[in-house]
């Protein structure tokens, strides 16, 4: 016989669960009634895809709205939007892109979303004893860098090396110039390469989390351009109330915590607010 003092009986528990699910469904329908549309088209640069997928799922659950999401290369999406492609909400990389879309009257407004940061990575155990960017010039250190990655990927990494005044010296130790950061990561994990520079977000992806050592790089070495991600409502939004609500949610503490877990600096965090002021 079940001890009801220990909690709900199985039957009561099932009833409670069904009731909660029904309440959530009704709640979602009531919230959806605030909007004229039941779906929203959202584009973002691919680096944000994992975080947006999780945040979108939460928004859909809360509001009963379908988010039609596309994540792709920032440069490709930006070129498409400037050339006449249409979406309702766009989260892009590089502040200048958002400013250009706004100045061209394609974007109604934008807000700071989050910031990325760069780190050194090594195989677990850090066999080469890497502690700083300067250590990448030591004789015999096997360096793999994503210098062939599409902008701003490879350019940003080279910019860090140049700011540290070790650009040409590090290239002498480079055993592989990779065009894709995702493809490069296994070579660091298995020890083929002893060090690289990547965005912290890569180290939080499920395939790589806990499989590399992560070391900080001084922020003074970061190139400012690729650090900023913004989110804005496009003039093509079919339901402005819905688009505004979605953007406000993504910029809220609840959603920003998701972006932080995925390796980004939330715009609403103390560090994020400083970056908003310093980067514009």
PDB file of C-alpha atoms in Angstrom:
ATOM      1  CA  UNK A   1       0.000   0.000   0.000  1.00  0.00           C
ATOM      2  CA  UNK A   2       1.358   3.412  -0.971  1.00  0.00           C
ATOM      3  CA  UNK A   3       2.412   5.810   1.802  1.00  0.00           C
ATOM      4  CA  UNK A   4       0.643   9.038   0.877  1.00  0.00           C
ATOM      5  CA  UNK A   5       2.699  10.933   3.431  1.00  0.00           C
ATOM      6  CA  UNK A   6       5.680  10.448   1.144  1.00  0.00           C
ATOM      7  CA  UNK A   7       3.947  12.378  -1.663  1.00  0.00           C
ATOM      8  CA  UNK A   8       1.298  11.956  -4.296  1.00  0.00           C
ATOM      9  CA  UNK A   9       0.106   8.496  -5.185  1.00  0.00           C
ATOM     10  CA  UNK A  10       0.978   7.350  -8.708  1.00  0.00           C
ATOM     11  CA  UNK A  11      -2.592   8.060  -9.839  1.00  0.00           C
ATOM     12  CA  UNK A  12      -2.569  11.536  -8.301  1.00  0.00           C
ATOM     13  CA  UNK A  13       0.824  12.203  -9.796  1.00  0.00           C
ATOM     14  CA  UNK A  14      -0.367  11.252 -13.288  1.00  0.00           C
ATOM     15  CA  UNK A  15      -3.447  13.419 -12.895  1.00  0.00           C
ATOM     16  CA  UNK A  16      -1.291  16.323 -11.743  1.00  0.00           C
ATOM     17  CA  UNK A  17       1.025  15.835 -14.714  1.00  0.00           C
ATOM     18  CA  UNK A  18      -1.827  15.722 -17.200  1.00  0.00           C
ATOM     19  CA  UNK A  19      -3.397  18.779 -15.596  1.00  0.00           C
ATOM     20  CA  UNK A  20      -0.130  20.701 -15.753  1.00  0.00           C
ATOM     21  CA  UNK A  21       0.348  19.800 -19.413  1.00  0.00           C
ATOM     22  CA  UNK A  22      -3.204  20.876 -20.228  1.00  0.00           C
ATOM     23  CA  UNK A  23      -2.724  24.140 -18.338  1.00  0.00           C
ATOM     24  CA  UNK A  24       0.509  24.803 -20.215  1.00  0.00           C
ATOM     25  CA  UNK A  25      -1.252  24.129 -23.527  1.00  0.00           C
ATOM     26  CA  UNK A  26      -4.141  26.456 -22.665  1.00  0.00           C
ATOM     27  CA  UNK A  27      -1.673  29.062 -21.436  1.00  0.00           C
ATOM     28  CA  UNK A  28       0.214  28.862 -24.727  1.00  0.00           C
ATOM     29  CA  UNK A  29      -3.006  29.315 -26.706  1.00  0.00           C
ATOM     30  CA  UNK A  30      -4.008  32.314 -24.596  1.00  0.00           C
ATOM     31  CA  UNK A  31      -0.617  33.915 -25.092  1.00  0.00           C
ATOM     32  CA  UNK A  32      -0.713  33.196 -28.813  1.00  0.00           C
ATOM     33  CA  UNK A  33      -3.994  35.113 -28.938  1.00  0.00           C
ATOM     34  CA  UNK A  34      -2.053  38.296 -28.281  1.00  0.00           C
ATOM     35  CA  UNK A  35      -0.525  38.010 -31.737  1.00  0.00           C
ATOM     36  CA  UNK A  36      -1.931  38.206 -35.240  1.00  0.00           C
ATOM     37  CA  UNK A  37       0.456  35.542 -36.556  1.00  0.00           C
ATOM     38  CA  UNK A  38       1.236  32.086 -35.179  1.00  0.00           C
ATOM     39  CA  UNK A  39       4.780  31.868 -36.534  1.00  0.00           C
ATOM     40  CA  UNK A  40       7.882  34.031 -36.864  1.00  0.00           C
ATOM     41  CA  UNK A  41      10.813  33.783 -39.270  1.00  0.00           C
ATOM     42  CA  UNK A  42      14.190  34.236 -37.575  1.00  0.00           C
ATOM     43  CA  UNK A  43      17.645  34.242 -39.150  1.00  0.00           C
ATOM     44  CA  UNK A  44      20.969  34.311 -37.350  1.00  0.00           C
ATOM     45  CA  UNK A  45      24.607  33.730 -38.143  1.00  0.00           C
ATOM     46  CA  UNK A  46      25.561  30.091 -37.684  1.00  0.00           C
ATOM     47  CA  UNK A  47      27.713  30.601 -34.604  1.00  0.00           C
ATOM     48  CA  UNK A  48      24.580  31.334 -32.596  1.00  0.00           C
ATOM     49  CA  UNK A  49      22.644  28.305 -33.851  1.00  0.00           C
ATOM     50  CA  UNK A  50      22.941  26.042 -30.803  1.00  0.00           C
ATOM     51  CA  UNK A  51      21.932  28.804 -28.400  1.00  0.00           C
ATOM     52  CA  UNK A  52      19.056  29.977 -30.598  1.00  0.00           C
ATOM     53  CA  UNK A  53      17.734  26.453 -31.029  1.00  0.00           C
ATOM     54  CA  UNK A  54      17.434  26.071 -27.259  1.00  0.00           C
ATOM     55  CA  UNK A  55      16.022  29.566 -26.717  1.00  0.00           C
ATOM     56  CA  UNK A  56      13.523  29.157 -29.573  1.00  0.00           C
ATOM     57  CA  UNK A  57      12.247  25.935 -28.081  1.00  0.00           C
ATOM     58  CA  UNK A  58      11.602  27.702 -24.795  1.00  0.00           C
ATOM     59  CA  UNK A  59       9.815  30.592 -26.524  1.00  0.00           C
ATOM     60  CA  UNK A  60       7.629  28.197 -28.503  1.00  0.00           C
ATOM     61  CA  UNK A  61       6.738  26.299 -25.336  1.00  0.00           C
ATOM     62  CA  UNK A  62       5.819  29.467 -23.467  1.00  0.00           C
ATOM     63  CA  UNK A  63       3.888  31.209 -26.230  1.00  0.00           C
ATOM     64  CA  UNK A  64       2.495  28.621 -28.619  1.00  0.00           C
ATOM     65  CA  UNK A  65       4.302  30.317 -31.514  1.00  0.00           C
ATOM     66  CA  UNK A  66       6.287  28.453 -34.167  1.00  0.00           C
ATOM     67  CA  UNK A  67       9.770  29.864 -34.796  1.00  0.00           C
ATOM     68  CA  UNK A  68      11.002  29.170 -38.324  1.00  0.00           C
ATOM     69  CA  UNK A  69      14.729  29.427 -37.714  1.00  0.00           C
ATOM     70  CA  UNK A  70      17.670  29.529 -40.124  1.00  0.00           C
ATOM     71  CA  UNK A  71      21.326  29.748 -39.089  1.00  0.00           C
ATOM     72  CA  UNK A  72      24.059  30.239 -41.700  1.00  0.00           C
ATOM     73  CA  UNK A  73      27.292  32.112 -42.389  1.00  0.00           C
ATOM     74  CA  UNK A  74      26.988  35.734 -41.284  1.00  0.00           C
ATOM     75  CA  UNK A  75      28.540  37.073 -44.477  1.00  0.00           C
ATOM     76  CA  UNK A  76      26.175  35.052 -46.668  1.00  0.00           C
ATOM     77  CA  UNK A  77      23.060  36.084 -44.736  1.00  0.00           C
ATOM     78  CA  UNK A  78      24.118  39.714 -44.662  1.00  0.00           C
ATOM     79  CA  UNK A  79      24.724  39.738 -48.390  1.00  0.00           C
ATOM     80  CA  UNK A  80      21.328  38.119 -48.976  1.00  0.00           C
ATOM     81  CA  UNK A  81      19.495  40.651 -46.812  1.00  0.00           C
ATOM     82  CA  UNK A  82      21.250  43.601 -48.420  1.00  0.00           C
ATOM     83  CA  UNK A  83      20.398  42.114 -51.808  1.00  0.00           C
ATOM     84  CA  UNK A  84      16.687  41.807 -51.171  1.00  0.00           C
ATOM     85  CA  UNK A  85      16.148  38.608 -49.171  1.00  0.00           C
ATOM     86  CA  UNK A  86      13.441  38.818 -46.517  1.00  0.00           C
ATOM     87  CA  UNK A  87      13.188  37.688 -42.910  1.00  0.00           C
ATOM     88  CA  UNK A  88      11.357  39.066 -39.883  1.00  0.00           C
ATOM     89  CA  UNK A  89      14.043  38.994 -37.184  1.00  0.00           C
ATOM     90  CA  UNK A  90      17.780  38.914 -37.792  1.00  0.00           C
ATOM     91  CA  UNK A  91      20.588  38.280 -35.319  1.00  0.00           C
ATOM     92  CA  UNK A  92      23.886  39.053 -36.972  1.00  0.00           C
ATOM     93  CA  UNK A  93      27.554  39.270 -36.239  1.00  0.00           C
ATOM     94  CA  UNK A  94      29.546  42.497 -36.595  1.00  0.00           C
ATOM     95  CA  UNK A  95      27.925  45.736 -35.480  1.00  0.00           C
ATOM     96  CA  UNK A  96      28.470  47.371 -38.874  1.00  0.00           C
ATOM     97  CA  UNK A  97      26.127  44.894 -40.582  1.00  0.00           C
ATOM     98  CA  UNK A  98      23.231  45.838 -38.298  1.00  0.00           C
ATOM     99  CA  UNK A  99      24.010  49.524 -38.780  1.00  0.00           C
ATOM    100  CA  UNK A 100      24.021  49.091 -42.569  1.00  0.00           C
ATOM    101  CA  UNK A 101      20.688  47.251 -42.543  1.00  0.00           C
ATOM    102  CA  UNK A 102      19.230  49.983 -40.347  1.00  0.00           C
ATOM    103  CA  UNK A 103      20.593  52.787 -42.540  1.00  0.00           C
ATOM    104  CA  UNK A 104      19.172  51.049 -45.625  1.00  0.00           C
ATOM    105  CA  UNK A 105      15.750  50.998 -43.926  1.00  0.00           C
ATOM    106  CA  UNK A 106      15.641  47.208 -44.016  1.00  0.00           C
ATOM    107  CA  UNK A 107      15.882  46.857 -40.230  1.00  0.00           C
ATOM    108  CA  UNK A 108      13.591  48.856 -37.929  1.00  0.00           C
ATOM    109  CA  UNK A 109      15.877  48.682 -34.910  1.00  0.00           C
ATOM    110  CA  UNK A 110      18.468  46.446 -33.275  1.00  0.00           C
ATOM    111  CA  UNK A 111      19.705  45.684 -29.778  1.00  0.00           C
ATOM    112  CA  UNK A 112      22.970  44.238 -28.430  1.00  0.00           C
ATOM    113  CA  UNK A 113      22.520  40.487 -27.993  1.00  0.00           C
ATOM    114  CA  UNK A 114      25.816  39.020 -26.811  1.00  0.00           C
ATOM    115  CA  UNK A 115      29.551  39.031 -27.365  1.00  0.00           C
ATOM    116  CA  UNK A 116      32.054  36.334 -28.235  1.00  0.00           C
ATOM    117  CA  UNK A 117      35.541  35.905 -26.822  1.00  0.00           C
ATOM    118  CA  UNK A 118      38.622  34.039 -27.950  1.00  0.00           C
ATOM    119  CA  UNK A 119      40.596  31.464 -25.985  1.00  0.00           C
ATOM    120  CA  UNK A 120      43.618  29.236 -26.370  1.00  0.00           C
ATOM    121  CA  UNK A 121      42.921  25.530 -26.470  1.00  0.00           C
ATOM    122  CA  UNK A 122      45.235  22.546 -26.032  1.00  0.00           C
ATOM    123  CA  UNK A 123      44.740  18.787 -25.703  1.00  0.00           C
ATOM    124  CA  UNK A 124      43.780  17.632 -22.212  1.00  0.00           C
ATOM    125  CA  UNK A 125      46.772  17.841 -19.917  1.00  0.00           C
ATOM    126  CA  UNK A 126      48.304  20.646 -22.006  1.00  0.00           C
ATOM    127  CA  UNK A 127      51.348  18.561 -23.044  1.00  0.00           C
ATOM    128  CA  UNK A 128      53.239  21.544 -24.504  1.00  0.00           C
ATOM    129  CA  UNK A 129      52.738  23.645 -21.355  1.00  0.00           C
ATOM    130  CA  UNK A 130      51.033  26.494 -23.235  1.00  0.00           C
ATOM    131  CA  UNK A 131      50.104  29.456 -21.025  1.00  0.00           C
ATOM    132  CA  UNK A 132      49.879  32.412 -23.406  1.00  0.00           C
ATOM    133  CA  UNK A 133      49.739  33.397 -27.062  1.00  0.00           C
ATOM    134  CA  UNK A 134      53.461  34.094 -26.880  1.00  0.00           C
ATOM    135  CA  UNK A 135      54.100  30.405 -26.119  1.00  0.00           C
ATOM    136  CA  UNK A 136      52.891  29.508 -29.604  1.00  0.00           C
ATOM    137  CA  UNK A 137      56.244  30.665 -31.013  1.00  0.00           C
ATOM    138  CA  UNK A 138      58.319  28.221 -28.965  1.00  0.00           C
ATOM    139  CA  UNK A 139      60.350  25.837 -31.168  1.00  0.00           C
ATOM    140  CA  UNK A 140      58.599  22.566 -31.816  1.00  0.00           C
ATOM    141  CA  UNK A 141      55.102  23.592 -30.690  1.00  0.00           C
ATOM    142  CA  UNK A 142      52.617  22.133 -33.166  1.00  0.00           C
ATOM    143  CA  UNK A 143      50.039  24.819 -33.917  1.00  0.00           C
ATOM    144  CA  UNK A 144      46.851  24.376 -35.937  1.00  0.00           C
ATOM    145  CA  UNK A 145      44.930  27.550 -36.771  1.00  0.00           C
ATOM    146  CA  UNK A 146      41.623  28.119 -38.614  1.00  0.00           C
ATOM    147  CA  UNK A 147      43.122  30.816 -40.821  1.00  0.00           C
ATOM    148  CA  UNK A 148      41.215  29.556 -43.848  1.00  0.00           C
ATOM    149  CA  UNK A 149      37.839  29.921 -42.131  1.00  0.00           C
ATOM    150  CA  UNK A 150      35.360  32.312 -43.709  1.00  0.00           C
ATOM    151  CA  UNK A 151      35.312  35.899 -42.390  1.00  0.00           C
ATOM    152  CA  UNK A 152      35.517  36.912 -39.689  1.00  0.00           C
ATOM    153  CA  UNK A 153      36.875  33.583 -38.389  1.00  0.00           C
ATOM    154  CA  UNK A 154      40.394  33.342 -39.828  1.00  0.00           C
ATOM    155  CA  UNK A 155      40.892  37.099 -39.962  1.00  0.00           C
ATOM    156  CA  UNK A 156      40.055  37.455 -36.263  1.00  0.00           C
ATOM    157  CA  UNK A 157      42.576  34.804 -35.218  1.00  0.00           C
ATOM    158  CA  UNK A 158      45.298  36.404 -37.336  1.00  0.00           C
ATOM    159  CA  UNK A 159      44.364  39.758 -35.840  1.00  0.00           C
ATOM    160  CA  UNK A 160      45.014  38.400 -32.332  1.00  0.00           C
ATOM    161  CA  UNK A 161      48.438  37.123 -33.354  1.00  0.00           C
ATOM    162  CA  UNK A 162      49.345  40.441 -34.962  1.00  0.00           C
ATOM    163  CA  UNK A 163      48.261  42.407 -31.877  1.00  0.00           C
ATOM    164  CA  UNK A 164      50.475  40.126 -29.796  1.00  0.00           C
ATOM    165  CA  UNK A 165      53.358  40.804 -32.226  1.00  0.00           C
ATOM    166  CA  UNK A 166      53.839  37.088 -32.893  1.00  0.00           C
ATOM    167  CA  UNK A 167      52.066  36.710 -36.243  1.00  0.00           C
ATOM    168  CA  UNK A 168      54.888  35.571 -38.504  1.00  0.00           C
ATOM    169  CA  UNK A 169      56.672  33.612 -35.777  1.00  0.00           C
ATOM    170  CA  UNK A 170      53.574  31.529 -35.009  1.00  0.00           C
ATOM    171  CA  UNK A 171      53.036  30.777 -38.693  1.00  0.00           C
ATOM    172  CA  UNK A 172      56.399  28.995 -38.707  1.00  0.00           C
ATOM    173  CA  UNK A 173      55.014  26.532 -36.162  1.00  0.00           C
ATOM    174  CA  UNK A 174      51.708  26.038 -37.948  1.00  0.00           C
ATOM    175  CA  UNK A 175      51.407  22.448 -39.166  1.00  0.00           C
ATOM    176  CA  UNK A 176      47.930  22.872 -40.613  1.00  0.00           C
ATOM    177  CA  UNK A 177      45.842  25.786 -41.916  1.00  0.00           C
ATOM    178  CA  UNK A 178      42.256  24.702 -41.421  1.00  0.00           C
ATOM    179  CA  UNK A 179      39.278  26.159 -43.257  1.00  0.00           C
ATOM    180  CA  UNK A 180      36.675  24.915 -40.767  1.00  0.00           C
ATOM    181  CA  UNK A 181      36.885  25.293 -36.998  1.00  0.00           C
ATOM    182  CA  UNK A 182      34.569  22.323 -36.429  1.00  0.00           C
ATOM    183  CA  UNK A 183      36.817  20.069 -38.515  1.00  0.00           C
ATOM    184  CA  UNK A 184      39.900  21.408 -36.715  1.00  0.00           C
ATOM    185  CA  UNK A 185      38.788  20.556 -33.173  1.00  0.00           C
ATOM    186  CA  UNK A 186      39.412  16.754 -33.356  1.00  0.00           C
ATOM    187  CA  UNK A 187      43.020  17.400 -34.385  1.00  0.00           C
ATOM    188  CA  UNK A 188      43.569  19.308 -31.144  1.00  0.00           C
ATOM    189  CA  UNK A 189      41.638  16.776 -29.046  1.00  0.00           C
ATOM    190  CA  UNK A 190      43.707  13.816 -30.320  1.00  0.00           C
ATOM    191  CA  UNK A 191      47.011  15.670 -29.941  1.00  0.00           C
ATOM    192  CA  UNK A 192      47.940  16.134 -33.578  1.00  0.00           C
ATOM    193  CA  UNK A 193      48.059  19.831 -32.793  1.00  0.00           C
ATOM    194  CA  UNK A 194      49.221  21.122 -29.406  1.00  0.00           C
ATOM    195  CA  UNK A 195      47.507  24.510 -29.486  1.00  0.00           C
ATOM    196  CA  UNK A 196      45.014  26.668 -31.326  1.00  0.00           C
ATOM    197  CA  UNK A 197      42.892  29.802 -30.941  1.00  0.00           C
ATOM    198  CA  UNK A 198      39.107  29.516 -31.116  1.00  0.00           C
ATOM    199  CA  UNK A 199      35.993  31.190 -29.811  1.00  0.00           C
ATOM    200  CA  UNK A 200      34.948  29.972 -26.370  1.00  0.00           C
ATOM    201  CA  UNK A 201      31.581  28.890 -27.823  1.00  0.00           C
ATOM    202  CA  UNK A 202      33.331  26.018 -29.645  1.00  0.00           C
ATOM    203  CA  UNK A 203      34.521  24.565 -26.361  1.00  0.00           C
ATOM    204  CA  UNK A 204      30.920  24.441 -25.075  1.00  0.00           C
ATOM    205  CA  UNK A 205      29.516  22.436 -27.973  1.00  0.00           C
ATOM    206  CA  UNK A 206      28.427  18.940 -26.976  1.00  0.00           C
ATOM    207  CA  UNK A 207      30.982  17.259 -29.246  1.00  0.00           C
ATOM    208  CA  UNK A 208      33.921  19.113 -27.672  1.00  0.00           C
ATOM    209  CA  UNK A 209      32.916  20.083 -24.132  1.00  0.00           C
ATOM    210  CA  UNK A 210      35.412  18.815 -21.568  1.00  0.00           C
ATOM    211  CA  UNK A 211      37.753  17.440 -24.233  1.00  0.00           C
ATOM    212  CA  UNK A 212      40.241  20.340 -24.423  1.00  0.00           C
ATOM    213  CA  UNK A 213      42.026  22.615 -21.970  1.00  0.00           C
ATOM    214  CA  UNK A 214      40.795  26.219 -22.218  1.00  0.00           C
ATOM    215  CA  UNK A 215      43.110  29.140 -21.439  1.00  0.00           C
ATOM    216  CA  UNK A 216      42.179  32.841 -21.473  1.00  0.00           C
ATOM    217  CA  UNK A 217      43.538  35.402 -23.919  1.00  0.00           C
ATOM    218  CA  UNK A 218      43.815  39.051 -22.773  1.00  0.00           C
ATOM    219  CA  UNK A 219      40.892  41.075 -24.085  1.00  0.00           C
ATOM    220  CA  UNK A 220      43.313  43.749 -25.284  1.00  0.00           C
ATOM    221  CA  UNK A 221      44.298  41.352 -28.077  1.00  0.00           C
ATOM    222  CA  UNK A 222      40.747  40.810 -29.340  1.00  0.00           C
ATOM    223  CA  UNK A 223      39.874  42.450 -32.677  1.00  0.00           C
ATOM    224  CA  UNK A 224      36.741  44.541 -31.975  1.00  0.00           C
ATOM    225  CA  UNK A 225      34.819  43.879 -35.182  1.00  0.00           C
ATOM    226  CA  UNK A 226      33.823  40.201 -34.801  1.00  0.00           C
ATOM    227  CA  UNK A 227      32.996  40.377 -31.083  1.00  0.00           C
ATOM    228  CA  UNK A 228      29.499  41.866 -31.280  1.00  0.00           C
ATOM    229  CA  UNK A 229      26.221  40.081 -32.021  1.00  0.00           C
ATOM    230  CA  UNK A 230      23.009  42.072 -32.363  1.00  0.00           C
ATOM    231  CA  UNK A 231      19.356  41.194 -32.837  1.00  0.00           C
ATOM    232  CA  UNK A 232      16.827  43.347 -34.653  1.00  0.00           C
ATOM    233  CA  UNK A 233      13.352  43.480 -36.120  1.00  0.00           C
ATOM    234  CA  UNK A 234      13.216  43.765 -39.889  1.00  0.00           C
ATOM    235  CA  UNK A 235      10.723  45.976 -41.703  1.00  0.00           C
ATOM    236  CA  UNK A 236       9.209  42.813 -43.193  1.00  0.00           C
ATOM    237  CA  UNK A 237       7.848  41.606 -39.837  1.00  0.00           C
ATOM    238  CA  UNK A 238       4.224  40.575 -40.432  1.00  0.00           C
ATOM    239  CA  UNK A 239       3.294  41.011 -36.774  1.00  0.00           C
ATOM    240  CA  UNK A 240       5.306  43.764 -35.117  1.00  0.00           C
ATOM    241  CA  UNK A 241       3.939  42.912 -31.654  1.00  0.00           C
ATOM    242  CA  UNK A 242       5.119  39.311 -32.039  1.00  0.00           C
ATOM    243  CA  UNK A 243       8.528  40.308 -33.398  1.00  0.00           C
ATOM    244  CA  UNK A 244       9.057  42.804 -30.564  1.00  0.00           C
ATOM    245  CA  UNK A 245       7.976  40.253 -27.977  1.00  0.00           C
ATOM    246  CA  UNK A 246      10.397  37.670 -29.349  1.00  0.00           C
ATOM    247  CA  UNK A 247      13.336  40.089 -29.383  1.00  0.00           C
ATOM    248  CA  UNK A 248      12.522  41.176 -25.834  1.00  0.00           C
ATOM    249  CA  UNK A 249      12.479  37.534 -24.755  1.00  0.00           C
ATOM    250  CA  UNK A 250      15.832  36.774 -26.400  1.00  0.00           C
ATOM    251  CA  UNK A 251      17.302  39.809 -24.609  1.00  0.00           C
ATOM    252  CA  UNK A 252      15.766  38.798 -21.257  1.00  0.00           C
ATOM    253  CA  UNK A 253      17.669  37.206 -18.394  1.00  0.00           C
ATOM    254  CA  UNK A 254      16.028  33.828 -19.023  1.00  0.00           C
ATOM    255  CA  UNK A 255      17.197  33.573 -22.625  1.00  0.00           C
ATOM    256  CA  UNK A 256      20.518  35.335 -22.049  1.00  0.00           C
ATOM    257  CA  UNK A 257      21.400  32.604 -19.542  1.00  0.00           C
ATOM    258  CA  UNK A 258      21.120  30.130 -22.419  1.00  0.00           C
ATOM    259  CA  UNK A 259      23.581  32.134 -24.512  1.00  0.00           C
ATOM    260  CA  UNK A 260      25.958  32.291 -21.546  1.00  0.00           C
ATOM    261  CA  UNK A 261      25.872  28.497 -21.167  1.00  0.00           C
ATOM    262  CA  UNK A 262      26.804  28.246 -24.836  1.00  0.00           C
ATOM    263  CA  UNK A 263      29.957  30.308 -24.297  1.00  0.00           C
ATOM    264  CA  UNK A 264      28.818  33.868 -25.048  1.00  0.00           C
ATOM    265  CA  UNK A 265      28.944  36.996 -22.894  1.00  0.00           C
ATOM    266  CA  UNK A 266      25.332  38.170 -22.424  1.00  0.00           C
ATOM    267  CA  UNK A 267      24.751  41.816 -23.291  1.00  0.00           C
ATOM    268  CA  UNK A 268      22.845  42.302 -20.025  1.00  0.00           C
ATOM    269  CA  UNK A 269      25.685  40.974 -17.855  1.00  0.00           C
ATOM    270  CA  UNK A 270      28.071  43.349 -16.072  1.00  0.00           C
ATOM    271  CA  UNK A 271      30.832  42.492 -18.551  1.00  0.00           C
ATOM    272  CA  UNK A 272      28.390  42.740 -21.434  1.00  0.00           C
ATOM    273  CA  UNK A 273      27.308  46.241 -20.433  1.00  0.00           C
ATOM    274  CA  UNK A 274      30.945  47.339 -20.401  1.00  0.00           C
ATOM    275  CA  UNK A 275      31.410  45.891 -23.897  1.00  0.00           C
ATOM    276  CA  UNK A 276      28.283  47.690 -25.110  1.00  0.00           C
ATOM    277  CA  UNK A 277      29.843  50.951 -23.980  1.00  0.00           C
ATOM    278  CA  UNK A 278      33.319  50.267 -25.340  1.00  0.00           C
ATOM    279  CA  UNK A 279      32.363  48.671 -28.670  1.00  0.00           C
ATOM    280  CA  UNK A 280      29.371  50.856 -29.455  1.00  0.00           C
TER     281      UNK A 280
END
